[in-house]
Amino acid sequence: METSHILNFIRRTFNDAEGFIPLHAPFFGGKEKEYVTDTIDSTFVSSVGAYVTRFEEMMTEITGARYAIATVNGTTALHLALVLAGVKYGEEVITQSLTFVATANAIAHAGAIPVFTDVDKDTMGLSPAALQAFLEEHVMVNANGECINKTSGRRIAACVPMHTFGFPLRISELAAVCSKYNIPLVEDAAESLGSYVGDKHTGTFGLIGTFSFNGNKTVTCGGGGAIVTNDEAIAKKAKHLSTTAKIPHAYEFVHDDIGYNYRMPNLNAALACAQLEQLDAMLANKRELAEMYSNFFQGSSVSYVKEMYGTKANYWLNTVIFQDHAQQQAFLKESNDNKVMTRPIWRLMNRLPMYAHCQHGDLSNAEWLEERVVNIPSSVRK
Ligand SMILES: *Cc1c(COP(=O)(O)O)cnc(C)c1O
């Protein structure tokens, strides 16, 4: 399929004949200004305030998780989630090599060493079969029930799958593999707000799930994140550590742990609340766009990625797969030269200098996708 034909379709769809078309622009169509102004008028702009509480309530309503804790961004949410899951300095955490760098960074921030396994070709998320194969070959469960990497001697302290571009991965199957090996499951659901497996929201299949509200995500509050869990003790500790771990007292400063000060400011939470009120409308708008793309690419040499049977994707970023690397590169160049913003999928984590020394399993699917996948403009259309 000719690139110019694709670019013309994108320009028609976004009703813009010659301007710059971004990959994903924020959409402010509700009470954003009203709520943000309200925080300023009230002087409660920082991390104590009614919008933070309201945001956390909305996140439990949306995800169905019992508890939600607001954080300053998705990276800190994941860092804190790993700490809460019991990840310690010098331990290992398994994740997919095909992910946004923040997933691996959060593991490193927790003092742990990432280990990379493959994704499934169809979901682009961590493959239960690849994880199983890696564990069979490389680990043992010791007398204390700990999963130990036989090569490094380190404990595998968590597994972090990521729902790529909002497409749910095989999370139930993955959870079963993790539980067989006693590995706590922490879901990086940064990209999958509004994505479900059956009627269960992504991010709620493991011990803890995390979300991001960065400027390029489906819902944004400038910068923000959230931790969700059904575990009361973890939720309490999450809130305690996300602040300064202060023991409640009318005026004394006594802290009983090393707090992270990762709490979301009320100013950002106000924006988040206004955005979440429009989540259903935004998801419907994005689904309509996905349908248009799907029809357009039907029967062409470029394959358009759709949600798997039994799942609901949020279609955060629309995704196409080219037949080979040369076609991917040619399309990236021509589209960006013509002010239609497109991006390749990420460079694999094990190719980045800071993670090049990390152990990894077979990565054939991740390598195949890395050479072919491109994201095309996906903003909510006005
Ligand atoms: C966006 C993102 C994050 C981090 O979110 P920030 O809010 O930008 O810190 C983490 N993981 C994945 C997969 C992401 O896409």
mmCIF file of C-alpha atoms and ligand atoms in Angstrom:
data_model
loop_
_atom_site.group_PDB
_atom_site.id
_atom_site.type_symbol
_atom_site.label_atom_id
_atom_site.label_comp_id
_atom_site.label_asym_id
_atom_site.label_seq_id
_atom_site.Cartn_x
_atom_site.Cartn_y
_atom_site.Cartn_z
ATOM 1 C CA MET A 1 0.000 0.000 0.000
ATOM 2 C CA GLU A 2 1.312 3.450 -0.973
ATOM 3 C CA THR A 3 2.331 5.656 1.967
ATOM 4 C CA SER A 4 0.691 8.705 0.358
ATOM 5 C CA HIS A 5 -2.613 6.820 0.295
ATOM 6 C CA ILE A 6 -2.324 6.144 4.065
ATOM 7 C CA LEU A 7 -1.337 9.753 4.829
ATOM 8 C CA ASN A 8 -4.278 11.089 2.801
ATOM 9 C CA PHE A 9 -6.623 8.874 4.765
ATOM 10 C CA ILE A 10 -5.156 10.103 8.089
ATOM 11 C CA ARG A 11 -5.490 13.746 6.974
ATOM 12 C CA ARG A 12 -9.118 13.217 5.907
ATOM 13 C CA THR A 13 -9.891 11.410 9.157
ATOM 14 C CA PHE A 14 -8.445 14.193 11.295
ATOM 15 C CA ASN A 15 -9.925 16.809 8.996
ATOM 16 C CA ASP A 16 -6.568 18.551 8.497
ATOM 17 C CA ALA A 17 -5.309 18.930 4.939
ATOM 18 C CA GLU A 18 -1.820 20.304 5.660
ATOM 19 C CA GLY A 19 -1.101 20.983 9.369
ATOM 20 C CA PHE A 20 0.910 18.915 11.849
ATOM 21 C CA ILE A 21 -0.980 15.844 13.049
ATOM 22 C CA PRO A 22 0.290 14.633 16.443
ATOM 23 C CA LEU A 23 0.409 11.009 17.554
ATOM 24 C CA HIS A 24 -1.767 11.623 20.580
ATOM 25 C CA ALA A 25 -2.866 15.086 21.732
ATOM 26 C CA PRO A 26 -4.652 15.620 25.052
ATOM 27 C CA PHE A 27 -8.383 16.320 24.817
ATOM 28 C CA PHE A 28 -9.920 18.816 27.254
ATOM 29 C CA GLY A 29 -13.660 18.869 26.690
ATOM 30 C CA GLY A 30 -15.120 18.957 30.195
ATOM 31 C CA LYS A 31 -14.717 20.707 33.526
ATOM 32 C CA GLU A 32 -10.904 20.859 33.486
ATOM 33 C CA LYS A 33 -10.654 24.654 33.879
ATOM 34 C CA GLU A 34 -13.382 24.800 36.505
ATOM 35 C CA TYR A 35 -11.780 22.160 38.724
ATOM 36 C CA VAL A 36 -8.216 23.484 38.355
ATOM 37 C CA THR A 37 -9.380 27.029 39.130
ATOM 38 C CA ASP A 38 -11.213 25.649 42.142
ATOM 39 C CA THR A 39 -7.953 24.266 43.611
ATOM 40 C CA ILE A 40 -6.303 27.673 43.209
ATOM 41 C CA ASP A 41 -9.259 29.501 44.784
ATOM 42 C CA SER A 42 -9.232 27.042 47.692
ATOM 43 C CA THR A 43 -5.385 27.325 48.058
ATOM 44 C CA PHE A 44 -5.309 23.502 48.263
ATOM 45 C CA VAL A 45 -3.034 22.971 45.278
ATOM 46 C CA SER A 46 -0.640 20.489 46.896
ATOM 47 C CA SER A 47 -0.935 16.870 47.941
ATOM 48 C CA VAL A 48 -3.762 17.230 50.437
ATOM 49 C CA GLY A 49 -7.123 18.010 48.915
ATOM 50 C CA ALA A 50 -10.563 16.844 47.936
ATOM 51 C CA TYR A 51 -9.662 16.149 44.300
ATOM 52 C CA VAL A 52 -6.951 13.657 45.259
ATOM 53 C CA THR A 53 -9.514 11.710 47.288
ATOM 54 C CA ARG A 54 -12.106 12.008 44.524
ATOM 55 C CA PHE A 55 -9.567 10.844 41.934
ATOM 56 C CA GLU A 56 -8.772 7.771 44.026
ATOM 57 C CA GLU A 57 -12.490 6.989 44.385
ATOM 58 C CA MET A 58 -12.996 7.344 40.633
ATOM 59 C CA MET A 59 -10.095 4.987 39.974
ATOM 60 C CA THR A 60 -11.639 2.307 42.200
ATOM 61 C CA GLU A 61 -14.987 2.787 40.428
ATOM 62 C CA ILE A 62 -13.390 2.504 36.982
ATOM 63 C CA THR A 63 -11.044 -0.419 37.664
ATOM 64 C CA GLY A 64 -13.129 -2.319 40.203
ATOM 65 C CA ALA A 65 -10.079 -2.525 42.497
ATOM 66 C CA ARG A 66 -10.833 -2.058 46.182
ATOM 67 C CA TYR A 67 -8.135 0.604 46.724
ATOM 68 C CA ALA A 68 -6.418 3.264 44.599
ATOM 69 C CA ILE A 69 -3.516 5.504 45.626
ATOM 70 C CA ALA A 70 -2.581 8.573 43.575
ATOM 71 C CA THR A 71 1.073 9.254 42.701
ATOM 72 C CA VAL A 72 3.019 11.923 40.800
ATOM 73 C CA ASN A 73 3.529 9.753 37.720
ATOM 74 C CA GLY A 74 3.391 6.212 36.390
ATOM 75 C CA THR A 75 7.083 5.513 36.923
ATOM 76 C CA THR A 76 6.863 6.300 40.648
ATOM 77 C CA ALA A 77 3.631 4.287 40.908
ATOM 78 C CA LEU A 78 5.470 1.260 39.530
ATOM 79 C CA HIS A 79 8.555 1.866 41.682
ATOM 80 C CA LEU A 80 6.430 2.034 44.817
ATOM 81 C CA ALA A 81 4.364 -0.998 43.724
ATOM 82 C CA LEU A 82 7.551 -3.059 43.431
ATOM 83 C CA VAL A 83 8.698 -1.959 46.896
ATOM 84 C CA LEU A 84 5.254 -2.899 48.266
ATOM 85 C CA ALA A 85 5.416 -6.279 46.522
ATOM 86 C CA GLY A 86 8.592 -6.953 48.512
ATOM 87 C CA VAL A 87 11.247 -6.345 45.856
ATOM 88 C CA LYS A 88 14.606 -5.722 47.547
ATOM 89 C CA TYR A 89 17.990 -4.414 46.442
ATOM 90 C CA GLY A 90 19.903 -6.955 44.351
ATOM 91 C CA GLU A 91 16.896 -9.125 43.520
ATOM 92 C CA GLU A 92 15.533 -9.762 40.028
ATOM 93 C CA VAL A 93 12.271 -8.785 38.334
ATOM 94 C CA ILE A 94 11.083 -10.382 35.102
ATOM 95 C CA THR A 95 9.518 -8.137 32.472
ATOM 96 C CA GLN A 96 9.111 -8.029 28.697
ATOM 97 C CA SER A 97 11.982 -6.730 26.578
ATOM 98 C CA LEU A 98 9.456 -4.974 24.353
ATOM 99 C CA THR A 99 8.172 -2.183 26.594
ATOM 100 C CA PHE A 100 8.549 1.513 27.253
ATOM 101 C CA VAL A 101 11.785 2.192 29.131
ATOM 102 C CA ALA A 102 9.919 3.365 32.266
ATOM 103 C CA THR A 103 8.995 -0.247 33.089
ATOM 104 C CA ALA A 104 12.663 -1.266 33.305
ATOM 105 C CA ASN A 105 13.626 2.019 34.972
ATOM 106 C CA ALA A 106 11.149 1.484 37.820
ATOM 107 C CA ILE A 107 12.670 -1.962 38.398
ATOM 108 C CA ALA A 108 16.139 -0.386 38.533
ATOM 109 C CA HIS A 109 14.877 2.368 40.883
ATOM 110 C CA ALA A 110 13.768 -0.379 43.275
ATOM 111 C CA GLY A 111 17.384 -1.593 43.273
ATOM 112 C CA ALA A 112 16.469 -4.711 41.316
ATOM 113 C CA ILE A 113 17.851 -6.169 38.099
ATOM 114 C CA PRO A 114 15.482 -6.669 35.160
ATOM 115 C CA VAL A 115 15.365 -10.020 33.370
ATOM 116 C CA PHE A 116 13.745 -9.915 29.939
ATOM 117 C CA THR A 117 11.477 -12.483 28.328
ATOM 118 C CA ASP A 118 9.509 -12.524 25.087
ATOM 119 C CA VAL A 119 6.087 -11.176 24.180
ATOM 120 C CA ASP A 120 3.297 -12.875 22.232
ATOM 121 C CA LYS A 121 3.182 -11.704 18.622
ATOM 122 C CA ASP A 122 -0.572 -11.062 18.676
ATOM 123 C CA THR A 123 -0.891 -9.202 22.018
ATOM 124 C CA MET A 124 2.613 -7.608 22.046
ATOM 125 C CA GLY A 125 2.537 -8.254 25.823
ATOM 126 C CA LEU A 126 4.500 -10.655 28.039
ATOM 127 C CA SER A 127 3.990 -14.215 26.832
ATOM 128 C CA PRO A 128 2.870 -16.794 29.429
ATOM 129 C CA ALA A 129 4.445 -19.554 27.293
ATOM 130 C CA ALA A 130 7.776 -17.707 27.046
ATOM 131 C CA LEU A 131 7.742 -17.016 30.787
ATOM 132 C CA GLN A 132 6.978 -20.659 31.536
ATOM 133 C CA ALA A 133 9.813 -21.803 29.239
ATOM 134 C CA PHE A 134 12.266 -19.374 30.854
ATOM 135 C CA LEU A 135 11.311 -20.426 34.379
ATOM 136 C CA GLU A 136 11.511 -24.136 33.556
ATOM 137 C CA GLU A 137 15.036 -23.700 32.305
ATOM 138 C CA HIS A 138 16.444 -21.163 34.747
ATOM 139 C CA VAL A 139 14.793 -21.262 38.171
ATOM 140 C CA MET A 140 14.128 -23.427 41.204
ATOM 141 C CA VAL A 141 11.723 -22.864 44.071
ATOM 142 C CA ASN A 142 13.624 -23.298 47.341
ATOM 143 C CA ALA A 143 12.461 -24.691 50.703
ATOM 144 C CA ASN A 144 11.243 -21.241 51.768
ATOM 145 C CA GLY A 145 9.058 -21.081 48.677
ATOM 146 C CA GLU A 146 11.277 -18.448 47.040
ATOM 147 C CA CYS A 147 11.843 -18.529 43.292
ATOM 148 C CA ILE A 148 15.616 -18.514 42.711
ATOM 149 C CA ASN A 149 17.415 -17.897 39.423
ATOM 150 C CA LYS A 150 19.904 -20.785 39.157
ATOM 151 C CA THR A 151 22.285 -18.763 36.968
ATOM 152 C CA SER A 152 22.605 -15.708 39.213
ATOM 153 C CA GLY A 153 21.530 -17.145 42.579
ATOM 154 C CA ARG A 154 19.231 -14.170 43.049
ATOM 155 C CA ARG A 155 15.574 -14.281 44.038
ATOM 156 C CA ILE A 156 13.018 -13.498 41.341
ATOM 157 C CA ALA A 157 10.985 -11.047 43.383
ATOM 158 C CA ALA A 158 8.275 -10.019 40.920
ATOM 159 C CA CYS A 159 6.998 -10.259 37.371
ATOM 160 C CA VAL A 160 5.868 -7.088 35.563
ATOM 161 C CA PRO A 161 3.832 -7.602 32.382
ATOM 162 C CA MET A 162 2.761 -4.539 30.371
ATOM 163 C CA HIS A 163 -0.391 -4.162 28.249
ATOM 164 C CA THR A 164 1.206 -2.682 25.140
ATOM 165 C CA PHE A 165 -0.642 0.305 23.597
ATOM 166 C CA GLY A 166 -3.727 -0.711 25.606
ATOM 167 C CA PHE A 167 -4.063 -4.209 24.087
ATOM 168 C CA PRO A 168 -4.651 -6.663 26.937
ATOM 169 C CA LEU A 169 -2.106 -9.485 27.132
ATOM 170 C CA ARG A 170 -2.885 -13.072 28.233
ATOM 171 C CA ILE A 171 -2.988 -11.986 31.849
ATOM 172 C CA SER A 172 -4.971 -14.873 33.400
ATOM 173 C CA GLU A 173 -2.590 -17.436 31.910
ATOM 174 C CA LEU A 174 0.373 -15.325 33.020
ATOM 175 C CA ALA A 175 -1.000 -15.022 36.559
ATOM 176 C CA ALA A 176 -1.286 -18.832 36.688
ATOM 177 C CA VAL A 177 2.394 -19.270 35.711
ATOM 178 C CA CYS A 178 3.491 -16.675 38.291
ATOM 179 C CA SER A 179 1.494 -18.284 41.060
ATOM 180 C CA LYS A 180 2.939 -21.721 40.232
ATOM 181 C CA TYR A 181 6.431 -20.305 40.861
ATOM 182 C CA ASN A 182 5.459 -18.058 43.787
ATOM 183 C CA ILE A 183 6.284 -14.864 41.883
ATOM 184 C CA PRO A 184 4.270 -11.768 42.880
ATOM 185 C CA LEU A 185 2.526 -10.227 39.857
ATOM 186 C CA VAL A 186 2.644 -6.442 39.405
ATOM 187 C CA GLU A 187 0.886 -5.172 36.258
ATOM 188 C CA ASP A 188 2.193 -2.123 34.422
ATOM 189 C CA ALA A 189 -1.199 -0.927 33.155
ATOM 190 C CA ALA A 190 0.162 2.556 32.327
ATOM 191 C CA GLU A 191 -1.210 2.343 28.774
ATOM 192 C CA SER A 192 -4.391 0.375 29.399
ATOM 193 C CA LEU A 193 -6.885 2.533 31.289
ATOM 194 C CA GLY A 194 -10.243 1.387 29.895
ATOM 195 C CA SER A 195 -8.933 -2.010 28.662
ATOM 196 C CA TYR A 196 -10.543 -5.213 29.910
ATOM 197 C CA VAL A 197 -10.173 -8.961 29.809
ATOM 198 C CA GLY A 198 -13.745 -10.199 29.976
ATOM 199 C CA ASP A 199 -15.305 -7.696 32.344
ATOM 200 C CA LYS A 200 -12.221 -7.392 34.550
ATOM 201 C CA HIS A 201 -10.117 -4.245 34.160
ATOM 202 C CA THR A 202 -6.431 -4.590 33.298
ATOM 203 C CA GLY A 203 -4.231 -3.856 36.310
ATOM 204 C CA THR A 204 -6.440 -5.888 38.673
ATOM 205 C CA PHE A 205 -5.200 -9.411 37.921
ATOM 206 C CA GLY A 206 -2.147 -9.415 40.177
ATOM 207 C CA LEU A 207 -1.161 -8.204 43.608
ATOM 208 C CA ILE A 208 -0.842 -4.583 42.434
ATOM 209 C CA GLY A 209 -1.457 -2.643 39.210
ATOM 210 C CA THR A 210 -0.193 0.773 38.150
ATOM 211 C CA PHE A 211 -1.437 3.478 35.780
ATOM 212 C CA SER A 212 -0.021 6.636 34.165
ATOM 213 C CA PHE A 213 -1.708 9.951 33.400
ATOM 214 C CA ASN A 214 1.164 11.475 31.460
ATOM 215 C CA GLY A 215 0.420 14.009 28.709
ATOM 216 C CA ASN A 216 0.395 11.431 25.918
ATOM 217 C CA LYS A 217 -1.835 8.867 27.619
ATOM 218 C CA THR A 218 -5.576 8.395 26.998
ATOM 219 C CA VAL A 219 -6.402 10.434 30.108
ATOM 220 C CA THR A 220 -3.910 13.024 31.342
ATOM 221 C CA CYS A 221 -3.511 15.283 34.342
ATOM 222 C CA GLY A 222 -0.217 16.798 33.217
ATOM 223 C CA GLY A 223 1.703 14.220 35.179
ATOM 224 C CA GLY A 224 0.216 11.581 37.403
ATOM 225 C CA GLY A 225 -0.044 7.929 38.288
ATOM 226 C CA ALA A 226 -2.044 5.502 40.368
ATOM 227 C CA ILE A 227 -1.550 2.258 42.231
ATOM 228 C CA VAL A 228 -4.511 -0.124 42.522
ATOM 229 C CA THR A 229 -4.812 -3.184 44.749
ATOM 230 C CA ASN A 230 -7.372 -5.288 46.604
ATOM 231 C CA ASP A 231 -4.996 -5.798 49.544
ATOM 232 C CA GLU A 232 -5.831 -3.498 52.456
ATOM 233 C CA ALA A 233 -2.411 -3.697 54.129
ATOM 234 C CA ILE A 234 -0.652 -2.883 50.848
ATOM 235 C CA ALA A 235 -3.022 0.026 50.198
ATOM 236 C CA LYS A 236 -2.365 1.497 53.638
ATOM 237 C CA LYS A 237 1.377 1.130 53.243
ATOM 238 C CA ALA A 238 1.194 2.612 49.731
ATOM 239 C CA LYS A 239 -0.413 5.765 51.050
ATOM 240 C CA HIS A 240 2.002 5.935 54.003
ATOM 241 C CA LEU A 241 5.109 5.554 51.809
ATOM 242 C CA SER A 242 3.788 7.801 49.031
ATOM 243 C CA THR A 243 3.804 10.650 51.557
ATOM 244 C CA THR A 244 6.536 11.115 54.179
ATOM 245 C CA ALA A 245 5.619 8.073 56.323
ATOM 246 C CA LYS A 246 4.555 10.380 59.140
ATOM 247 C CA ILE A 247 2.765 9.059 62.214
ATOM 248 C CA PRO A 248 -0.427 11.098 62.630
ATOM 249 C CA HIS A 249 0.006 13.739 65.326
ATOM 250 C CA ALA A 250 -1.354 17.256 65.818
ATOM 251 C CA TYR A 251 2.088 18.865 65.568
ATOM 252 C CA GLU A 252 5.026 16.485 66.171
ATOM 253 C CA PHE A 253 7.224 15.256 63.294
ATOM 254 C CA VAL A 254 7.667 11.545 63.792
ATOM 255 C CA HIS A 255 8.216 9.306 60.788
ATOM 256 C CA ASP A 256 8.487 5.534 61.013
ATOM 257 C CA ASP A 257 9.781 4.671 57.543
ATOM 258 C CA ILE A 258 11.588 6.168 54.544
ATOM 259 C CA GLY A 259 8.811 7.973 52.695
ATOM 260 C CA TYR A 260 9.058 8.678 48.967
ATOM 261 C CA ASN A 261 6.990 11.868 48.643
ATOM 262 C CA TYR A 262 5.373 10.468 45.492
ATOM 263 C CA ARG A 263 1.894 11.832 46.213
ATOM 264 C CA MET A 264 -0.109 13.500 43.428
ATOM 265 C CA PRO A 265 -0.788 17.236 43.977
ATOM 266 C CA ASN A 266 -4.427 18.326 44.205
ATOM 267 C CA LEU A 267 -3.850 20.637 41.220
ATOM 268 C CA ASN A 268 -3.137 17.632 39.005
ATOM 269 C CA ALA A 269 -5.888 15.569 40.610
ATOM 270 C CA ALA A 270 -8.414 18.274 39.679
ATOM 271 C CA LEU A 271 -7.433 17.884 36.030
ATOM 272 C CA ALA A 272 -7.546 14.088 36.400
ATOM 273 C CA CYS A 273 -11.087 14.143 37.826
ATOM 274 C CA ALA A 274 -12.371 16.304 34.986
ATOM 275 C CA GLN A 275 -10.675 13.979 32.484
ATOM 276 C CA LEU A 276 -11.962 10.761 34.062
ATOM 277 C CA GLU A 277 -15.521 12.122 33.881
ATOM 278 C CA GLN A 278 -15.074 11.977 30.088
ATOM 279 C CA LEU A 279 -13.375 8.575 29.956
ATOM 280 C CA ASP A 280 -16.338 6.693 28.454
ATOM 281 C CA ALA A 281 -16.873 9.343 25.789
ATOM 282 C CA MET A 282 -13.166 9.392 24.924
ATOM 283 C CA LEU A 283 -13.035 5.599 24.704
ATOM 284 C CA ALA A 284 -16.093 5.573 22.419
ATOM 285 C CA ASN A 285 -14.480 8.235 20.218
ATOM 286 C CA LYS A 286 -11.240 6.213 20.028
ATOM 287 C CA ARG A 287 -13.137 3.005 19.248
ATOM 288 C CA GLU A 288 -14.831 4.757 16.325
ATOM 289 C CA LEU A 289 -11.421 5.845 15.008
ATOM 290 C CA ALA A 290 -10.117 2.283 15.405
ATOM 291 C CA GLU A 291 -13.062 1.015 13.352
ATOM 292 C CA MET A 292 -12.253 3.502 10.577
ATOM 293 C CA TYR A 293 -8.591 2.471 10.516
ATOM 294 C CA SER A 294 -9.540 -1.198 10.608
ATOM 295 C CA ASN A 295 -11.825 -0.811 7.567
ATOM 296 C CA PHE A 296 -9.219 1.232 5.733
ATOM 297 C CA PHE A 297 -6.406 -1.314 6.146
ATOM 298 C CA GLN A 298 -8.691 -4.323 5.527
ATOM 299 C CA GLY A 299 -7.228 -6.566 2.835
ATOM 300 C CA SER A 300 -4.072 -4.440 2.391
ATOM 301 C CA SER A 301 -0.423 -5.413 2.836
ATOM 302 C CA VAL A 302 -0.315 -3.403 6.073
ATOM 303 C CA SER A 303 -1.837 -5.263 8.977
ATOM 304 C CA TYR A 304 -3.894 -3.324 11.531
ATOM 305 C CA VAL A 305 -3.759 -4.618 15.124
ATOM 306 C CA LYS A 306 -7.120 -5.414 16.729
ATOM 307 C CA GLU A 307 -8.127 -6.427 20.229
ATOM 308 C CA MET A 308 -8.059 -10.161 20.932
ATOM 309 C CA TYR A 309 -11.301 -12.130 21.208
ATOM 310 C CA GLY A 310 -12.740 -11.816 24.731
ATOM 311 C CA THR A 311 -10.823 -8.608 25.477
ATOM 312 C CA LYS A 312 -11.594 -4.925 25.111
ATOM 313 C CA ALA A 313 -8.730 -2.612 24.149
ATOM 314 C CA ASN A 314 -8.806 1.130 24.820
ATOM 315 C CA TYR A 315 -7.106 1.747 21.439
ATOM 316 C CA TRP A 316 -4.771 4.230 23.099
ATOM 317 C CA LEU A 317 -2.375 4.092 20.150
ATOM 318 C CA ASN A 318 -3.488 2.631 16.838
ATOM 319 C CA THR A 319 -0.948 0.132 15.596
ATOM 320 C CA VAL A 320 0.038 -1.223 12.205
ATOM 321 C CA ILE A 321 2.514 -3.939 11.253
ATOM 322 C CA PHE A 322 4.516 -3.653 8.036
ATOM 323 C CA GLN A 323 5.751 -6.666 6.114
ATOM 324 C CA ASP A 324 9.412 -5.932 6.750
ATOM 325 C CA HIS A 325 11.868 -3.481 8.312
ATOM 326 C CA ALA A 326 12.493 -1.557 5.073
ATOM 327 C CA GLN A 327 8.772 -0.806 4.694
ATOM 328 C CA GLN A 328 8.550 0.259 8.347
ATOM 329 C CA GLN A 329 11.491 2.642 7.944
ATOM 330 C CA ALA A 330 10.245 4.090 4.648
ATOM 331 C CA PHE A 331 6.815 4.791 6.160
ATOM 332 C CA LEU A 332 8.294 6.412 9.299
ATOM 333 C CA LYS A 333 10.425 8.725 7.198
ATOM 334 C CA GLU A 334 7.766 9.758 4.699
ATOM 335 C CA SER A 335 5.020 10.286 7.287
ATOM 336 C CA ASN A 336 7.182 12.361 9.660
ATOM 337 C CA ASP A 337 8.629 14.348 6.716
ATOM 338 C CA ASN A 338 5.023 15.171 5.818
ATOM 339 C CA LYS A 339 4.049 16.351 9.316
ATOM 340 C CA VAL A 340 2.017 13.272 10.159
ATOM 341 C CA MET A 341 3.520 12.069 13.420
ATOM 342 C CA THR A 342 4.186 8.346 13.563
ATOM 343 C CA ARG A 343 6.514 6.357 15.808
ATOM 344 C CA PRO A 344 8.130 2.933 15.715
ATOM 345 C CA ILE A 345 7.596 0.582 18.627
ATOM 346 C CA TRP A 346 10.360 0.827 21.228
ATOM 347 C CA ARG A 347 13.906 -0.394 20.871
ATOM 348 C CA LEU A 348 14.163 -3.597 22.936
ATOM 349 C CA MET A 349 15.318 -2.995 26.514
ATOM 350 C CA ASN A 350 18.239 -5.405 26.199
ATOM 351 C CA ARG A 351 19.694 -3.237 23.416
ATOM 352 C CA LEU A 352 19.849 -0.113 25.627
ATOM 353 C CA PRO A 353 23.251 0.467 27.240
ATOM 354 C CA MET A 354 21.996 0.420 30.845
ATOM 355 C CA TYR A 355 20.176 -2.903 30.404
ATOM 356 C CA ALA A 356 22.492 -4.617 27.899
ATOM 357 C CA HIS A 357 24.085 -6.765 30.631
ATOM 358 C CA CYS A 358 20.726 -8.145 31.848
ATOM 359 C CA GLN A 359 19.803 -11.767 31.349
ATOM 360 C CA HIS A 360 17.137 -12.489 28.732
ATOM 361 C CA GLY A 361 15.331 -15.453 27.258
ATOM 362 C CA ASP A 362 14.473 -16.075 23.623
ATOM 363 C CA LEU A 363 13.130 -12.804 22.150
ATOM 364 C CA SER A 364 12.112 -13.796 18.609
ATOM 365 C CA ASN A 365 8.630 -12.258 18.731
ATOM 366 C CA ALA A 366 9.866 -9.017 20.306
ATOM 367 C CA GLU A 367 12.582 -8.774 17.639
ATOM 368 C CA TRP A 368 10.069 -9.444 14.870
ATOM 369 C CA LEU A 369 7.706 -6.736 16.155
ATOM 370 C CA GLU A 370 10.520 -4.249 16.791
ATOM 371 C CA GLU A 371 11.323 -4.271 13.070
ATOM 372 C CA ARG A 372 7.765 -3.861 11.821
ATOM 373 C CA VAL A 373 5.423 -2.051 14.234
ATOM 374 C CA VAL A 374 4.406 1.606 13.868
ATOM 375 C CA ASN A 375 1.904 3.749 15.794
ATOM 376 C CA ILE A 376 -0.252 6.121 13.781
ATOM 377 C CA PRO A 377 -2.198 9.238 14.911
ATOM 378 C CA SER A 378 -4.691 8.292 17.598
ATOM 379 C CA SER A 379 -5.994 11.479 19.274
ATOM 380 C CA VAL A 380 -9.614 11.870 20.301
ATOM 381 C CA ARG A 381 -11.266 13.657 17.351
ATOM 382 C CA LYS A 382 -13.243 16.815 18.093
HETATM 383 C C1 LIG B 1 3.830 6.018 30.243
HETATM 384 C C2 LIG B 1 4.370 4.735 30.760
HETATM 385 C C3 LIG B 1 4.942 4.619 32.037
HETATM 386 C C4 LIG B 1 5.321 5.751 32.907
HETATM 387 O O1 LIG B 1 4.443 6.708 33.095
HETATM 388 P P1 LIG B 1 4.926 8.214 33.475
HETATM 389 O O2 LIG B 1 3.670 8.758 34.028
HETATM 390 O O3 LIG B 1 5.355 8.843 32.210
HETATM 391 O O4 LIG B 1 6.004 8.108 34.489
HETATM 392 C C5 LIG B 1 5.313 3.372 32.486
HETATM 393 N N1 LIG B 1 5.171 2.287 31.723
HETATM 394 C C6 LIG B 1 4.653 2.365 30.488
HETATM 395 C C7 LIG B 1 4.525 1.123 29.704
HETATM 396 C C8 LIG B 1 4.254 3.578 29.953
HETATM 397 O O5 LIG B 1 3.770 3.637 28.714
#
